[in-house]
mmCIF file of C-alpha atoms in Angstrom:
data_model
loop_
_atom_site.group_PDB
_atom_site.id
_atom_site.type_symbol
_atom_site.label_atom_id
_atom_site.label_comp_id
_atom_site.label_asym_id
_atom_site.label_seq_id
_atom_site.Cartn_x
_atom_site.Cartn_y
_atom_site.Cartn_z
ATOM 1 C CA ALA A 673 -192.037 87.907 -37.119
ATOM 2 C CA VAL A 674 -190.486 84.557 -38.021
ATOM 3 C CA ALA A 675 -193.800 82.753 -38.200
ATOM 4 C CA GLY A 676 -194.147 79.153 -37.176
ATOM 5 C CA THR A 677 -191.227 78.912 -34.758
ATOM 6 C CA GLY A 678 -193.374 78.693 -31.658
ATOM 7 C CA ALA A 679 -190.239 79.034 -29.558
ATOM 8 C CA ALA A 680 -190.397 80.609 -26.152
ATOM 9 C CA SER A 681 -190.325 84.291 -25.421
ATOM 10 C CA LEU A 682 -186.610 84.679 -24.732
ATOM 11 C CA GLY A 683 -184.907 86.714 -27.440
ATOM 12 C CA ALA A 684 -182.145 89.220 -27.956
ATOM 13 C CA GLU A 685 -182.523 92.658 -26.404
ATOM 14 C CA HIS A 686 -182.709 94.230 -29.867
ATOM 15 C CA PRO A 687 -183.894 91.437 -32.209
ATOM 16 C CA ASN A 688 -183.339 93.274 -35.476
ATOM 17 C CA VAL A 689 -182.401 90.015 -37.175
ATOM 18 C CA ARG A 690 -184.110 86.655 -36.697
ATOM 19 C CA ILE A 691 -183.163 83.493 -38.532
ATOM 20 C CA TYR A 692 -185.076 80.228 -38.305
ATOM 21 C CA LEU A 693 -184.115 76.855 -39.785
ATOM 22 C CA ALA A 694 -186.286 73.741 -39.720
ATOM 23 C CA ALA A 695 -183.444 71.241 -39.417
ATOM 24 C CA ASP A 696 -185.853 68.320 -39.239
ATOM 25 C CA ARG A 697 -187.063 69.239 -42.736
ATOM 26 C CA ILE A 698 -183.641 70.123 -44.103
ATOM 27 C CA ARG A 699 -181.947 66.846 -43.148
ATOM 28 C CA LYS A 700 -184.450 64.858 -45.227
ATOM 29 C CA HIS A 701 -183.315 66.654 -48.384
ATOM 30 C CA ARG A 702 -180.294 65.924 -50.529
ATOM 31 C CA LEU A 703 -178.952 69.342 -49.542
ATOM 32 C CA GLY A 704 -178.986 68.425 -45.834
ATOM 33 C CA THR A 705 -175.281 67.614 -45.696
ATOM 34 C CA MET A 706 -174.354 70.861 -47.421
ATOM 35 C CA PHE A 707 -176.547 72.899 -45.066
ATOM 36 C CA SER A 708 -174.739 71.195 -42.204
ATOM 37 C CA GLN A 709 -171.385 72.200 -43.690
ATOM 38 C CA LEU A 710 -172.648 75.750 -44.053
ATOM 39 C CA LEU A 711 -173.703 76.025 -40.416
ATOM 40 C CA GLN A 712 -170.516 74.396 -39.139
ATOM 41 C CA ALA A 713 -168.499 76.917 -41.141
ATOM 42 C CA ILE A 714 -170.041 79.801 -39.180
ATOM 43 C CA PRO A 715 -167.223 80.959 -36.864
ATOM 44 C CA GLN A 716 -169.469 81.201 -33.813
ATOM 45 C CA TRP A 717 -170.648 77.598 -34.264
ATOM 46 C CA ALA A 718 -167.083 76.392 -34.701
ATOM 47 C CA GLU A 719 -166.016 78.202 -31.535
ATOM 48 C CA VAL A 720 -168.784 76.767 -29.349
ATOM 49 C CA LEU A 721 -169.657 73.320 -30.698
ATOM 50 C CA GLY A 722 -167.149 72.771 -33.488
ATOM 51 C CA THR A 723 -165.037 70.202 -31.602
ATOM 52 C CA THR A 724 -167.897 68.231 -30.031
ATOM 53 C CA GLY A 725 -169.018 66.138 -32.982
ATOM 54 C CA ILE A 726 -172.496 67.665 -32.720
ATOM 55 C CA ASP A 727 -174.040 68.124 -36.161
ATOM 56 C CA PRO A 728 -176.380 71.141 -36.486
ATOM 57 C CA ILE A 729 -178.743 69.454 -38.938
ATOM 58 C CA ARG A 730 -178.608 65.870 -37.656
ATOM 59 C CA ASP A 731 -178.745 66.563 -33.915
ATOM 60 C CA PHE A 732 -181.158 69.517 -33.768
ATOM 61 C CA ASP A 733 -184.710 69.818 -35.076
ATOM 62 C CA HIS A 734 -185.089 73.605 -35.049
ATOM 63 C CA ILE A 735 -182.622 76.481 -34.873
ATOM 64 C CA LEU A 736 -183.551 80.081 -34.038
ATOM 65 C CA LEU A 737 -181.094 82.982 -33.874
ATOM 66 C CA SER A 738 -182.005 86.462 -32.670
ATOM 67 C CA GLY A 739 -179.842 89.537 -32.360
ATOM 68 C CA PRO A 740 -179.246 93.186 -33.264
ATOM 69 C CA GLN A 741 -177.001 91.814 -36.040
ATOM 70 C CA MET A 742 -175.232 88.531 -36.641
ATOM 71 C CA ARG A 743 -171.606 89.625 -36.953
ATOM 72 C CA ASP A 744 -170.963 89.846 -33.221
ATOM 73 C CA PRO A 745 -172.080 86.756 -31.255
ATOM 74 C CA SER A 746 -171.816 88.658 -27.976
ATOM 75 C CA TYR A 747 -175.378 89.935 -28.468
ATOM 76 C CA VAL A 748 -176.997 86.955 -30.204
ATOM 77 C CA VAL A 749 -179.454 84.585 -28.553
ATOM 78 C CA VAL A 750 -179.565 81.060 -30.016
ATOM 79 C CA THR A 751 -182.379 78.622 -29.252
ATOM 80 C CA LEU A 752 -182.128 75.003 -30.417
ATOM 81 C CA ASP A 753 -184.183 71.924 -29.688
ATOM 82 C CA TYR A 754 -182.053 68.799 -29.712
ATOM 83 C CA ASN A 755 -182.973 65.205 -30.493
ATOM 84 C CA LEU A 756 -180.052 63.721 -28.546
ATOM 85 C CA SER A 757 -180.560 62.352 -25.053
ATOM 86 C CA ALA A 758 -180.631 64.969 -22.301
ATOM 87 C CA ALA A 759 -177.640 63.241 -20.692
ATOM 88 C CA LYS A 760 -175.531 63.465 -23.846
ATOM 89 C CA MET A 761 -176.386 67.107 -24.444
ATOM 90 C CA GLY A 762 -175.636 67.932 -20.818
ATOM 91 C CA GLU A 763 -172.246 66.220 -21.024
ATOM 92 C CA THR A 764 -171.487 68.052 -24.269
ATOM 93 C CA VAL A 765 -172.207 71.439 -22.726
ATOM 94 C CA ARG A 766 -170.119 70.570 -19.666
ATOM 95 C CA ARG A 767 -167.141 69.716 -21.921
ATOM 96 C CA VAL A 768 -167.569 72.925 -23.897
ATOM 97 C CA SER A 769 -167.618 74.909 -20.659
ATOM 98 C CA ALA A 770 -164.547 73.122 -19.287
ATOM 99 C CA ALA A 771 -162.614 74.156 -22.385
ATOM 100 C CA ALA A 772 -163.604 77.834 -22.075
ATOM 101 C CA PRO A 773 -161.567 80.470 -20.209
ATOM 102 C CA GLY A 774 -163.372 80.885 -16.913
ATOM 103 C CA GLY A 775 -165.814 78.147 -17.875
ATOM 104 C CA ARG A 776 -167.906 76.875 -14.971
ATOM 105 C CA ARG A 777 -171.407 75.926 -13.984
ATOM 106 C CA LEU A 778 -173.556 78.748 -12.612
ATOM 107 C CA LYS A 779 -174.591 77.284 -9.272
ATOM 108 C CA ASP A 780 -177.550 79.535 -8.466
ATOM 109 C CA ALA A 781 -179.081 79.628 -11.952
ATOM 110 C CA PRO A 782 -182.765 78.612 -12.227
ATOM 111 C CA VAL A 783 -181.838 76.092 -14.953
ATOM 112 C CA PRO A 784 -178.663 74.090 -15.652
ATOM 113 C CA ALA A 785 -176.327 76.723 -17.109
ATOM 114 C CA TRP A 786 -172.610 77.059 -17.855
ATOM 115 C CA VAL A 787 -170.246 79.844 -18.931
ATOM 116 C CA ILE A 788 -168.868 79.075 -22.407
ATOM 117 C CA GLY A 789 -167.102 80.814 -25.313
ATOM 118 C CA GLN A 790 -163.535 81.596 -26.262
ATOM 119 C CA ARG A 791 -163.638 84.594 -23.948
ATOM 120 C CA GLY A 792 -166.270 83.306 -21.558
ATOM 121 C CA GLU A 793 -168.713 85.761 -23.058
ATOM 122 C CA ARG A 794 -171.704 83.436 -23.396
ATOM 123 C CA ILE A 795 -173.917 81.217 -21.269
ATOM 124 C CA ALA A 796 -175.333 77.861 -22.386
ATOM 125 C CA ALA A 797 -178.541 76.910 -20.577
ATOM 126 C CA LEU A 798 -180.528 73.678 -20.806
ATOM 127 C CA HIS A 799 -184.224 72.969 -20.449
ATOM 128 C CA PRO A 800 -184.045 69.147 -20.325
ATOM 129 C CA LYS A 801 -187.823 68.610 -20.249
ATOM 130 C CA ARG A 802 -188.297 70.604 -23.471
ATOM 131 C CA ARG A 803 -184.961 69.391 -24.905
ATOM 132 C CA LEU A 804 -183.894 72.995 -25.445
ATOM 133 C CA LEU A 805 -180.383 74.426 -25.563
ATOM 134 C CA VAL A 806 -180.320 78.209 -25.232
ATOM 135 C CA ILE A 807 -177.168 80.282 -25.685
ATOM 136 C CA VAL A 808 -177.315 83.856 -24.418
ATOM 137 C CA PRO A 809 -174.829 86.696 -23.922
ATOM 138 C CA ARG A 810 -172.973 86.623 -20.595
ATOM 139 C CA ALA A 811 -174.666 89.889 -19.665
ATOM 140 C CA ALA A 812 -178.096 88.215 -19.937
ATOM 141 C CA GLU A 813 -177.622 85.931 -16.920
ATOM 142 C CA ASP A 814 -180.547 87.642 -15.211
ATOM 143 C CA LYS A 815 -182.841 86.372 -17.975
ATOM 144 C CA LEU A 816 -182.175 82.684 -17.373
ATOM 145 C CA GLY A 817 -185.407 82.433 -15.400
ATOM 146 C CA ALA A 818 -187.235 82.856 -18.708
ATOM 147 C CA VAL A 819 -185.584 79.696 -20.038
ATOM 148 C CA LYS A 820 -187.416 77.640 -17.408
ATOM 149 C CA LYS A 821 -190.744 78.973 -18.723
ATOM 150 C CA MET A 822 -189.986 78.388 -22.387
ATOM 151 C CA ARG A 823 -192.254 76.364 -24.593
ATOM 152 C CA GLY A 824 -190.865 74.058 -27.213
ATOM 153 C CA PHE A 825 -190.956 74.743 -30.918
ATOM 154 C CA GLU A 826 -194.116 74.096 -32.870
ATOM 155 C CA ARG A 827 -194.085 71.248 -35.346
ATOM 156 C CA SER A 828 -192.362 72.246 -38.562
ATOM 157 C CA THR A 829 -194.641 73.684 -41.216
ATOM 158 C CA ASP A 830 -193.685 73.978 -44.867
ATOM 159 C CA ARG A 831 -191.016 76.594 -44.148
ATOM 160 C CA ILE A 832 -187.423 75.421 -44.422
ATOM 161 C CA ILE A 833 -185.728 78.724 -43.711
ATOM 162 C CA ALA A 834 -187.197 82.046 -42.552
ATOM 163 C CA LEU A 835 -185.358 85.343 -42.165
ATOM 164 C CA TYR A 836 -186.618 88.627 -40.734
ATOM 165 C CA ILE A 837 -184.569 91.856 -40.800
ATOM 166 C CA VAL A 838 -185.385 95.324 -39.450
ATOM 167 C CA THR A 839 -183.913 98.229 -41.477
ATOM 168 C CA PRO A 840 -182.531 95.742 -44.042
ATOM 169 C CA TRP A 841 -180.442 98.348 -45.858
ATOM 170 C CA ARG A 842 -177.928 98.079 -43.005
ATOM 171 C CA ALA A 843 -177.448 94.368 -43.683
ATOM 172 C CA PHE A 844 -176.603 95.085 -47.319
ATOM 173 C CA ARG A 845 -173.900 97.641 -46.568
ATOM 174 C CA GLY A 846 -170.623 96.652 -48.179
ATOM 175 C CA THR A 847 -172.232 94.055 -50.447
ATOM 176 C CA GLY A 848 -172.458 96.227 -53.543
ATOM 177 C CA PHE A 849 -176.258 95.844 -53.571
ATOM 178 C CA ARG A 850 -178.094 99.071 -52.791
ATOM 179 C CA PHE A 851 -181.195 98.507 -50.678
ATOM 180 C CA PRO A 852 -183.785 101.292 -50.150
ATOM 181 C CA GLU A 853 -183.391 102.946 -46.765
ATOM 182 C CA SER A 854 -187.132 103.618 -46.518
ATOM 183 C CA VAL A 855 -187.926 99.893 -46.186
ATOM 184 C CA LYS A 856 -188.772 99.188 -42.530
ATOM 185 C CA TRP A 857 -188.442 95.394 -42.515
ATOM 186 C CA LEU A 858 -187.866 92.452 -44.808
ATOM 187 C CA ARG A 859 -189.132 88.879 -44.440
ATOM 188 C CA LEU A 860 -187.730 86.041 -46.549
ATOM 189 C CA VAL A 861 -189.003 82.453 -46.569
ATOM 190 C CA LEU A 862 -187.690 79.418 -48.455
ATOM 191 C CA LEU A 863 -190.317 76.796 -49.223
ATOM 192 C CA PRO A 864 -190.161 73.352 -50.815
ATOM 193 C CA THR A 865 -192.279 72.481 -53.839
ATOM 194 C CA ASP A 866 -193.722 69.241 -55.166
ATOM 195 C CA GLU A 867 -190.471 68.712 -57.054
ATOM 196 C CA ASP A 868 -187.501 67.601 -54.937
ATOM 197 C CA ASP A 869 -185.036 69.775 -56.841
ATOM 198 C CA GLN A 870 -187.103 72.963 -56.812
ATOM 199 C CA PHE A 871 -187.811 75.548 -54.104
ATOM 200 C CA LEU A 872 -189.758 78.784 -53.881
ATOM 201 C CA LEU A 873 -188.354 81.975 -52.384
ATOM 202 C CA GLN A 874 -190.961 84.365 -50.969
ATOM 203 C CA VAL A 875 -190.067 87.902 -49.930
ATOM 204 C CA GLU A 876 -192.205 90.561 -48.269
ATOM 205 C CA ALA A 877 -191.109 94.055 -47.263
ATOM 206 C CA GLU A 878 -192.852 97.030 -45.699
ATOM 207 C CA ASP A 879 -191.979 100.432 -47.121
ATOM 208 C CA ALA A 880 -192.618 103.898 -45.729
ATOM 209 C CA SER A 881 -195.590 104.536 -48.054
ATOM 210 C CA ALA A 882 -197.418 103.183 -51.084
ATOM 211 C CA ASP A 883 -195.588 105.637 -53.348
ATOM 212 C CA ALA A 884 -192.219 104.604 -51.922
ATOM 213 C CA ALA A 885 -193.110 100.928 -52.352
ATOM 214 C CA ALA A 886 -194.043 101.395 -56.004
ATOM 215 C CA LYS A 887 -190.827 103.288 -56.709
ATOM 216 C CA ASP A 888 -188.572 100.948 -54.739
ATOM 217 C CA ALA A 889 -190.094 97.813 -56.251
ATOM 218 C CA LEU A 890 -189.097 99.000 -59.731
ATOM 219 C CA GLN A 891 -185.583 99.884 -58.566
ATOM 220 C CA LEU A 892 -185.126 96.621 -56.679
ATOM 221 C CA GLY A 893 -186.244 94.638 -59.712
ATOM 222 C CA ALA A 894 -183.703 96.403 -61.912
ATOM 223 C CA ASP A 895 -180.882 96.132 -59.367
ATOM 224 C CA LEU A 896 -181.605 92.478 -58.670
ATOM 225 C CA GLU A 897 -181.418 91.674 -62.355
ATOM 226 C CA LEU A 898 -177.855 93.020 -62.407
ATOM 227 C CA VAL A 899 -176.705 90.451 -59.806
ATOM 228 C CA ARG A 900 -179.169 87.601 -60.394
ATOM 229 C CA VAL A 901 -177.250 86.335 -63.418
ATOM 230 C CA ILE A 902 -173.452 86.206 -63.220
ATOM 231 C CA ASP A 903 -171.024 85.885 -66.087
ATOM 232 C CA LEU A 904 -168.394 83.215 -65.566
ATOM 233 C CA GLY A 905 -166.691 83.742 -68.906
ATOM 234 C CA ASP A 906 -165.490 80.529 -70.487
ATOM 235 C CA ILE A 907 -165.183 78.432 -67.315
ATOM 236 C CA PRO A 908 -165.946 74.820 -68.274
ATOM 237 C CA PHE A 909 -168.993 73.020 -66.883
ATOM 238 C CA PHE A 910 -170.821 76.130 -65.665
ATOM 239 C CA GLY A 911 -171.219 77.785 -69.044
ATOM 240 C CA LYS A 912 -170.949 81.477 -69.722
ATOM 241 C CA GLN A 913 -173.915 82.821 -67.732
ATOM 242 C CA VAL A 914 -175.377 81.334 -64.579
ATOM 243 C CA GLU A 915 -178.566 82.249 -62.702
ATOM 244 C CA LEU A 916 -178.239 82.458 -58.927
ATOM 245 C CA ILE A 917 -182.035 82.415 -58.581
ATOM 246 C CA GLY A 918 -184.876 82.295 -61.071
ATOM 247 C CA ARG A 919 -186.506 85.440 -62.433
ATOM 248 C CA PRO A 920 -188.619 86.995 -59.649
ATOM 249 C CA GLU A 921 -192.194 88.174 -59.897
ATOM 250 C CA ILE A 922 -192.624 91.441 -57.984
ATOM 251 C CA GLN A 923 -195.934 92.965 -56.924
ATOM 252 C CA VAL A 924 -196.899 95.943 -54.781
ATOM 253 C CA HIS A 925 -199.915 96.030 -52.466
ATOM 254 C CA GLY A 926 -200.165 99.346 -50.683
ATOM 255 C CA ASN A 927 -196.899 99.916 -48.839
ATOM 256 C CA ARG A 928 -195.915 96.226 -49.064
ATOM 257 C CA ILE A 929 -193.580 94.794 -51.675
ATOM 258 C CA HIS A 930 -194.062 91.096 -52.454
ATOM 259 C CA ALA A 931 -191.714 88.978 -54.551
ATOM 260 C CA THR A 932 -191.512 85.292 -55.408
ATOM 261 C CA ALA A 933 -188.743 83.524 -57.285
ATOM 262 C CA PRO A 934 -188.020 79.896 -58.139
ATOM 263 C CA VAL A 935 -184.747 78.483 -56.814
ATOM 264 C CA SER A 936 -183.352 75.142 -57.942
ATOM 265 C CA GLU A 937 -181.277 72.699 -55.940
ATOM 266 C CA ALA A 938 -178.365 73.404 -58.268
ATOM 267 C CA GLN A 939 -178.668 77.134 -57.608
ATOM 268 C CA LEU A 940 -178.693 76.617 -53.832
ATOM 269 C CA ARG A 941 -175.613 74.419 -54.109
ATOM 270 C CA ARG A 942 -173.908 77.117 -56.169
ATOM 271 C CA ILE A 943 -174.749 79.801 -53.604
ATOM 272 C CA MET A 944 -173.509 77.701 -50.674
ATOM 273 C CA LYS A 945 -170.279 76.873 -52.513
ATOM 274 C CA VAL A 946 -169.612 80.604 -52.533
ATOM 275 C CA ILE A 947 -170.680 81.259 -48.931
ATOM 276 C CA ILE A 948 -168.962 78.346 -47.151
ATOM 277 C CA PRO A 949 -165.355 79.302 -48.069
ATOM 278 C CA ARG A 950 -166.060 82.902 -47.056
ATOM 279 C CA LEU A 951 -167.337 81.795 -43.642
ATOM 280 C CA GLU A 952 -164.320 79.532 -43.198
ATOM 281 C CA ALA A 953 -162.038 82.446 -44.046
ATOM 282 C CA GLN A 954 -163.875 84.607 -41.524
ATOM 283 C CA GLY A 955 -163.266 81.933 -38.913
ATOM 284 C CA GLU A 956 -159.569 81.892 -39.718
ATOM 285 C CA ARG A 957 -159.431 85.662 -39.225
ATOM 286 C CA ARG A 958 -161.211 85.369 -35.863
ATOM 287 C CA ARG A 959 -158.793 82.709 -34.685
ATOM 288 C CA ALA A 960 -155.907 84.882 -35.805
ATOM 289 C CA GLY A 961 -157.288 87.784 -33.782
ATOM 290 C CA GLY A 962 -158.526 89.748 -36.796
ATOM 291 C CA LYS A 963 -161.794 91.592 -37.291
ATOM 292 C CA GLY A 964 -163.642 88.898 -39.201
ATOM 293 C CA GLY A 965 -166.279 88.441 -36.506
ATOM 294 C CA GLY A 966 -166.393 91.969 -35.150
ATOM 295 C CA LYS A 967 -169.286 94.359 -35.019
ATOM 296 C CA GLY A 968 -170.719 95.735 -38.170
#
């Protein structure tokens, strides 16, 4: 569903959410450093590779995450292709494993693999020939044979980020944005344009029927308009009202809802400035033993 990844067949048992990032494209943009900060702020990244000096945008070319949801890393499969030497990546994984409770190499695994994670709940496996690092739940040890058969990623296309969500209304719970429960799946793609400071956001969703799609498209357009522009009062520099994304164009074709919206570099920076502190706070709660990274 996340087109263009070309990654091998290993995925989460229930891949309701799939996220793909073309790091080799992202690092060439002025926003590359900020995307790196965003990924490093994710608690699960900080726990596994946060102390290694590995940079998610500089040292990897593609990143693919698959799981029933992203809040609990215990069920998420992560596939990355690295541009470091195989020796350096192997040494990095060995150090990460040595620092983990119960960390050790799995001697009989079909590929080089180590137990990692703050609670030893994950496995990091390497496919040196393909330059792949695959992180799977500890319970998925029996699937490591599939890592040996994995292909590499396809060459990056024009997609920078792609997101696919099954039953997307669940992902919006607690956000204040009401998403129609009849929508079966949602696909979101961020594309570059001919202008360095402009991007295009494309969204496609499949609804239960053509009638539901027509009705939900109108409601989504109205609801999105309520959150698309935020009022910052009299805060200097920003001005009174700020757009988070440009005005979308929404169309319905049968039971499919299609939307496109322009997004500027400034808008992406603004969004990430909101997200990064929240991720860092979530990480603090996880380290303190709170519920910031629990199931949801």
